[in-house]
Short mmCIF file of C-alpha atoms in Angstrom, two decimals:
data_model
loop_
_atom_site.label_atom_id
_atom_site.label_comp_id
_atom_site.label_asym_id
_atom_site.label_seq_id
_atom_site.Cartn_x
_atom_site.Cartn_y
_atom_site.Cartn_z
CA UNK A 705 82.03 94.17 119.20
CA UNK A 706 83.51 95.72 116.10
CA UNK A 707 82.98 94.14 112.66
CA UNK A 708 85.07 95.19 109.65
CA UNK A 709 84.10 94.28 106.10
CA UNK A 710 86.63 94.64 103.27
CA UNK A 711 86.18 94.62 99.49
CA UNK A 712 87.24 93.38 97.05
CA UNK A 713 88.95 90.17 98.12
CA UNK A 714 91.10 90.24 94.97
CA UNK A 715 92.04 93.23 92.83
CA UNK A 716 94.06 93.09 89.65
CA UNK A 717 95.25 96.34 88.06
CA UNK A 718 97.67 97.29 85.32
CA UNK A 719 100.99 98.71 86.41
CA UNK A 720 100.69 102.48 86.59
CA UNK A 721 96.94 102.46 87.23
CA UNK A 722 95.27 103.27 90.54
CA UNK A 723 93.90 100.77 93.06
CA UNK A 724 91.14 101.38 95.59
CA UNK A 725 90.24 99.09 98.50
CA UNK A 726 87.18 99.78 100.62
CA UNK A 727 86.24 98.89 104.19
CA UNK A 728 83.22 99.44 106.39
CA UNK A 729 83.03 99.20 110.16
CA UNK A 730 80.14 98.73 112.55
CA UNK A 731 81.12 100.44 115.81
CA UNK A 732 80.55 104.20 115.65
CA UNK A 733 82.92 104.57 118.64
CA UNK A 734 85.89 103.33 116.58
CA UNK A 735 88.46 106.07 116.24
CA UNK A 736 91.63 104.66 114.68
CA UNK A 737 91.90 103.00 111.27
CA UNK A 738 95.23 101.55 110.10
CA UNK A 739 96.11 99.79 106.87
CA UNK A 740 98.63 96.98 106.80
CA UNK A 741 100.50 95.42 103.90
CA UNK A 742 101.51 91.78 104.13
CA UNK A 743 103.81 90.09 101.67
CA UNK A 744 103.82 86.32 101.39
CA UNK A 745 105.33 84.74 104.48
CA UNK A 746 106.02 88.10 106.12
CA UNK A 747 104.56 90.09 108.97
CA UNK A 748 101.83 92.74 108.51
CA UNK A 749 103.47 96.15 108.14
CA UNK A 750 101.70 99.43 108.76
CA UNK A 751 101.60 101.59 105.62
CA UNK A 752 99.22 104.37 106.63
CA UNK A 753 96.66 105.15 109.29
CA UNK A 754 93.95 107.70 109.99
CA UNK A 755 92.17 108.88 113.10
CA UNK A 756 88.52 109.79 113.38
CA UNK A 757 89.16 113.53 113.60
CA UNK A 758 90.63 113.57 110.07
CA UNK A 759 88.89 112.96 106.74
CA UNK A 760 91.90 112.24 104.54
CA UNK A 761 95.60 111.52 104.85
CA UNK A 762 98.20 111.14 102.13
CA UNK A 763 101.72 109.74 102.03
CA UNK A 764 103.33 109.87 98.58
CA UNK A 765 101.39 107.39 96.39
CA UNK A 766 99.15 106.18 99.21
CA UNK A 767 96.09 107.92 100.62
CA UNK A 768 93.33 106.99 103.00
CA UNK A 769 89.90 108.57 103.27
CA UNK A 770 87.43 108.25 106.13
CA UNK A 771 83.69 108.89 106.13
CA UNK A 772 82.52 108.70 109.73
CA UNK A 773 78.88 109.23 108.89
CA UNK A 774 78.79 106.27 106.52
CA UNK A 775 81.32 104.34 108.63
CA UNK A 776 83.61 103.50 105.77
CA UNK A 777 87.22 104.15 104.87
CA UNK A 778 89.25 103.50 101.75
CA UNK A 779 92.84 103.00 100.67
CA UNK A 780 93.97 104.59 97.43
CA UNK A 781 97.24 103.65 95.72
CA UNK A 782 98.22 105.67 92.66
CA UNK A 783 100.80 104.86 89.97
CA UNK A 784 100.93 101.24 91.08
CA UNK A 785 104.23 99.39 90.82
CA UNK A 786 105.07 95.66 90.87
CA UNK A 787 106.28 95.95 94.48
CA UNK A 788 102.77 97.00 95.51
CA UNK A 789 101.62 93.40 94.93
CA UNK A 790 100.65 92.01 98.36
CA UNK A 791 97.69 91.42 100.65
CA UNK A 792 96.32 94.58 102.22
CA UNK A 793 94.34 94.59 105.45
CA UNK A 794 92.20 97.34 106.90
CA UNK A 795 91.53 97.43 110.62
CA UNK A 796 89.75 99.43 113.28
CA UNK A 797 90.17 100.20 116.97
CA UNK A 798 87.69 101.86 119.23
CA UNK A 799 84.91 101.65 121.70
CA UNK A 800 87.24 101.42 124.67
CA UNK A 801 89.16 98.46 123.30
CA UNK A 802 92.76 98.52 122.07
CA UNK A 803 92.94 95.39 119.95
CA UNK A 804 92.69 95.60 116.17
CA UNK A 805 89.69 94.14 114.34
CA UNK A 806 90.85 93.27 110.83
CA UNK A 807 89.08 92.98 107.53
CA UNK A 808 89.56 89.74 105.60
CA UNK A 809 92.18 91.23 103.31
CA UNK A 810 92.54 92.19 99.64
CA UNK A 811 95.01 90.42 97.39
CA UNK A 812 96.34 93.17 95.12
CA UNK A 813 97.93 91.97 91.90
CA UNK A 814 99.84 94.42 89.72
CA UNK A 815 99.91 93.26 86.11
CA UNK A 816 103.04 94.29 84.15
CA UNK B 2 115.57 98.71 118.38
CA UNK B 3 115.24 95.19 117.02
CA UNK B 4 111.46 95.39 116.90
CA UNK B 5 109.09 92.78 118.29
CA UNK B 6 110.87 89.46 118.64
CA UNK B 7 109.07 86.15 118.53
CA UNK B 8 110.35 82.64 119.05
CA UNK B 9 110.38 80.06 117.72
CA UNK B 10 109.81 81.03 114.08
CA UNK B 11 108.53 77.58 113.26
CA UNK B 12 107.11 74.88 115.50
CA UNK B 13 106.03 71.43 114.46
CA UNK B 14 104.46 69.26 117.13
CA UNK B 15 102.17 66.33 117.54
CA UNK B 16 98.59 66.51 118.68
CA UNK B 17 98.31 66.49 122.45
CA UNK B 18 101.68 68.12 123.08
CA UNK B 19 102.15 71.41 124.90
CA UNK B 20 103.30 74.37 122.82
CA UNK B 21 104.75 77.62 124.16
CA UNK B 22 105.20 80.68 121.98
CA UNK B 23 107.30 83.59 123.16
CA UNK B 24 107.32 87.31 122.51
CA UNK B 25 109.53 90.24 123.45
CA UNK B 26 107.84 93.59 122.76
CA UNK B 27 109.57 96.78 121.66
CA UNK B 28 111.30 98.39 124.61
CA UNK B 29 109.10 101.08 126.15
CA UNK B 30 105.85 99.79 124.71
CA UNK B 31 103.20 99.10 127.31
CA UNK B 32 100.61 97.19 125.29
CA UNK B 33 101.09 93.70 123.90
CA UNK B 34 98.78 91.77 121.60
CA UNK B 35 98.55 88.17 120.42
CA UNK B 36 96.92 87.52 117.04
CA UNK B 37 96.31 84.34 115.07
CA UNK B 38 96.20 84.17 111.26
CA UNK B 39 94.56 81.40 109.24
CA UNK B 40 93.26 81.26 105.70
CA UNK B 41 89.73 80.61 106.90
CA UNK B 42 89.44 83.19 109.67
CA UNK B 43 92.03 85.80 108.71
CA UNK B 44 93.75 87.81 111.45
CA UNK B 45 92.06 87.46 114.84
CA UNK B 46 92.88 89.09 118.16
CA UNK B 47 93.35 86.47 120.86
CA UNK B 48 94.30 88.53 123.91
CA UNK B 49 96.00 91.78 124.84
CA UNK B 50 97.81 93.21 127.85
CA UNK B 51 98.19 96.78 129.10
CA UNK B 52 101.04 97.30 131.56
CA UNK B 53 101.39 93.51 131.89
CA UNK B 54 97.74 93.07 132.88
CA UNK B 55 95.41 91.02 130.64
CA UNK B 56 92.62 93.32 129.50
CA UNK B 57 90.59 91.35 126.96
CA UNK B 58 90.91 87.60 126.43
CA UNK B 59 87.55 87.15 124.71
CA UNK B 60 89.33 86.04 121.56
CA UNK B 61 91.04 83.08 123.22
CA UNK B 62 89.36 80.12 121.54
CA UNK B 63 89.13 77.80 124.53
CA UNK B 64 90.64 76.83 127.85
CA UNK B 65 93.48 75.04 126.11
CA UNK B 66 94.92 78.49 125.38
CA UNK B 67 96.55 80.64 128.05
CA UNK B 68 98.76 83.73 127.97
CA UNK B 69 100.97 85.42 130.51
CA UNK B 70 103.04 88.55 130.74
CA UNK B 71 105.25 88.27 133.82
CA UNK B 72 107.11 91.51 133.04
CA UNK B 73 107.21 94.35 130.54
CA UNK B 74 109.66 92.60 128.23
CA UNK B 75 108.25 89.09 127.91
CA UNK B 76 105.01 87.29 127.14
CA UNK B 77 104.06 83.68 126.43
CA UNK B 78 101.14 82.05 124.69
CA UNK B 79 100.64 78.42 125.67
CA UNK B 80 98.47 75.76 124.07
CA UNK B 81 97.89 72.58 126.03
CA UNK B 82 96.98 70.13 124.67
CA UNK B 83 97.51 71.17 121.07
CA UNK B 84 95.18 70.07 118.28
CA UNK B 85 95.57 70.07 114.47
CA UNK B 86 93.05 72.94 114.18
CA UNK B 87 95.46 75.13 116.16
CA UNK B 88 97.79 75.14 113.15
CA UNK B 89 98.22 78.79 112.16
CA UNK B 90 100.64 81.69 112.23
CA UNK B 91 100.66 83.39 115.61
CA UNK B 92 101.71 87.04 115.68
CA UNK B 93 102.67 89.18 118.62
CA UNK B 94 102.41 92.97 118.35
CA UNK B 95 103.21 95.84 120.68
CA UNK B 96 102.33 99.51 120.97
CA UNK B 97 102.23 102.53 123.22
CA UNK B 98 98.71 102.37 124.64
CA UNK B 99 97.71 105.94 123.84
CA UNK B 100 99.24 105.95 120.37
CA UNK B 101 97.54 102.81 118.96
CA UNK B 102 100.18 102.10 116.30
CA UNK B 103 100.93 98.38 116.54
CA UNK B 104 104.15 96.80 115.33
CA UNK B 105 104.12 93.12 114.53
CA UNK B 106 106.71 90.45 115.14
CA UNK B 107 107.73 88.02 112.40
CA UNK B 108 105.29 85.42 113.69
CA UNK B 109 105.47 81.78 114.73
CA UNK B 110 104.22 79.26 112.19
CA UNK B 111 102.70 76.40 114.18
CA UNK B 112 101.93 73.03 112.66
CA UNK B 113 100.15 70.45 114.81
CA UNK B 114 100.21 67.00 113.26
#
């Protein structure tokens, strides 16, 4: 089955700086890669996703890149703000399955 | 739409008791997923249904866990008998099968004493 590795587990950045979270996946058949944001005590909420036929996608301050050859994808947040503080999860779907395989999460801390 | 609705939000029970978690997916969605979240293991897929049919239950930890989806608007996850190691937050999510985007419910926080 699919295995998703996520790094780093904790990331602290100054407000206004950029943050980058990286994930790798094992199943070359995976074709959908969402990113979820989870605030303490809340549900995971989809913030951006990318499919395997696209290399990059951007939505305001958030972007995701996908390298199918290397089997890795990354989340980029620019001009970070205090409300960006949360745990971020990458995930993958593919290989005939529909369930999400999640990375272990990155705790993003925005320092004022 | 009210989104994915889960009940109860919190459940505290004693070891050995039966626990039933409930989920109502978003109207029109035909895939439903149950996930479990713990500090140690993160977010794990337990089971999912397409058009009310269980497709993959390989994530169900053991026979004490069972899930049903009697119709398109309701699913249950049952644990019997419950054990302290079952303590976790259980999330239900739904999607349109060909679109993949999954929307999560607010979760049920289960504590087994």
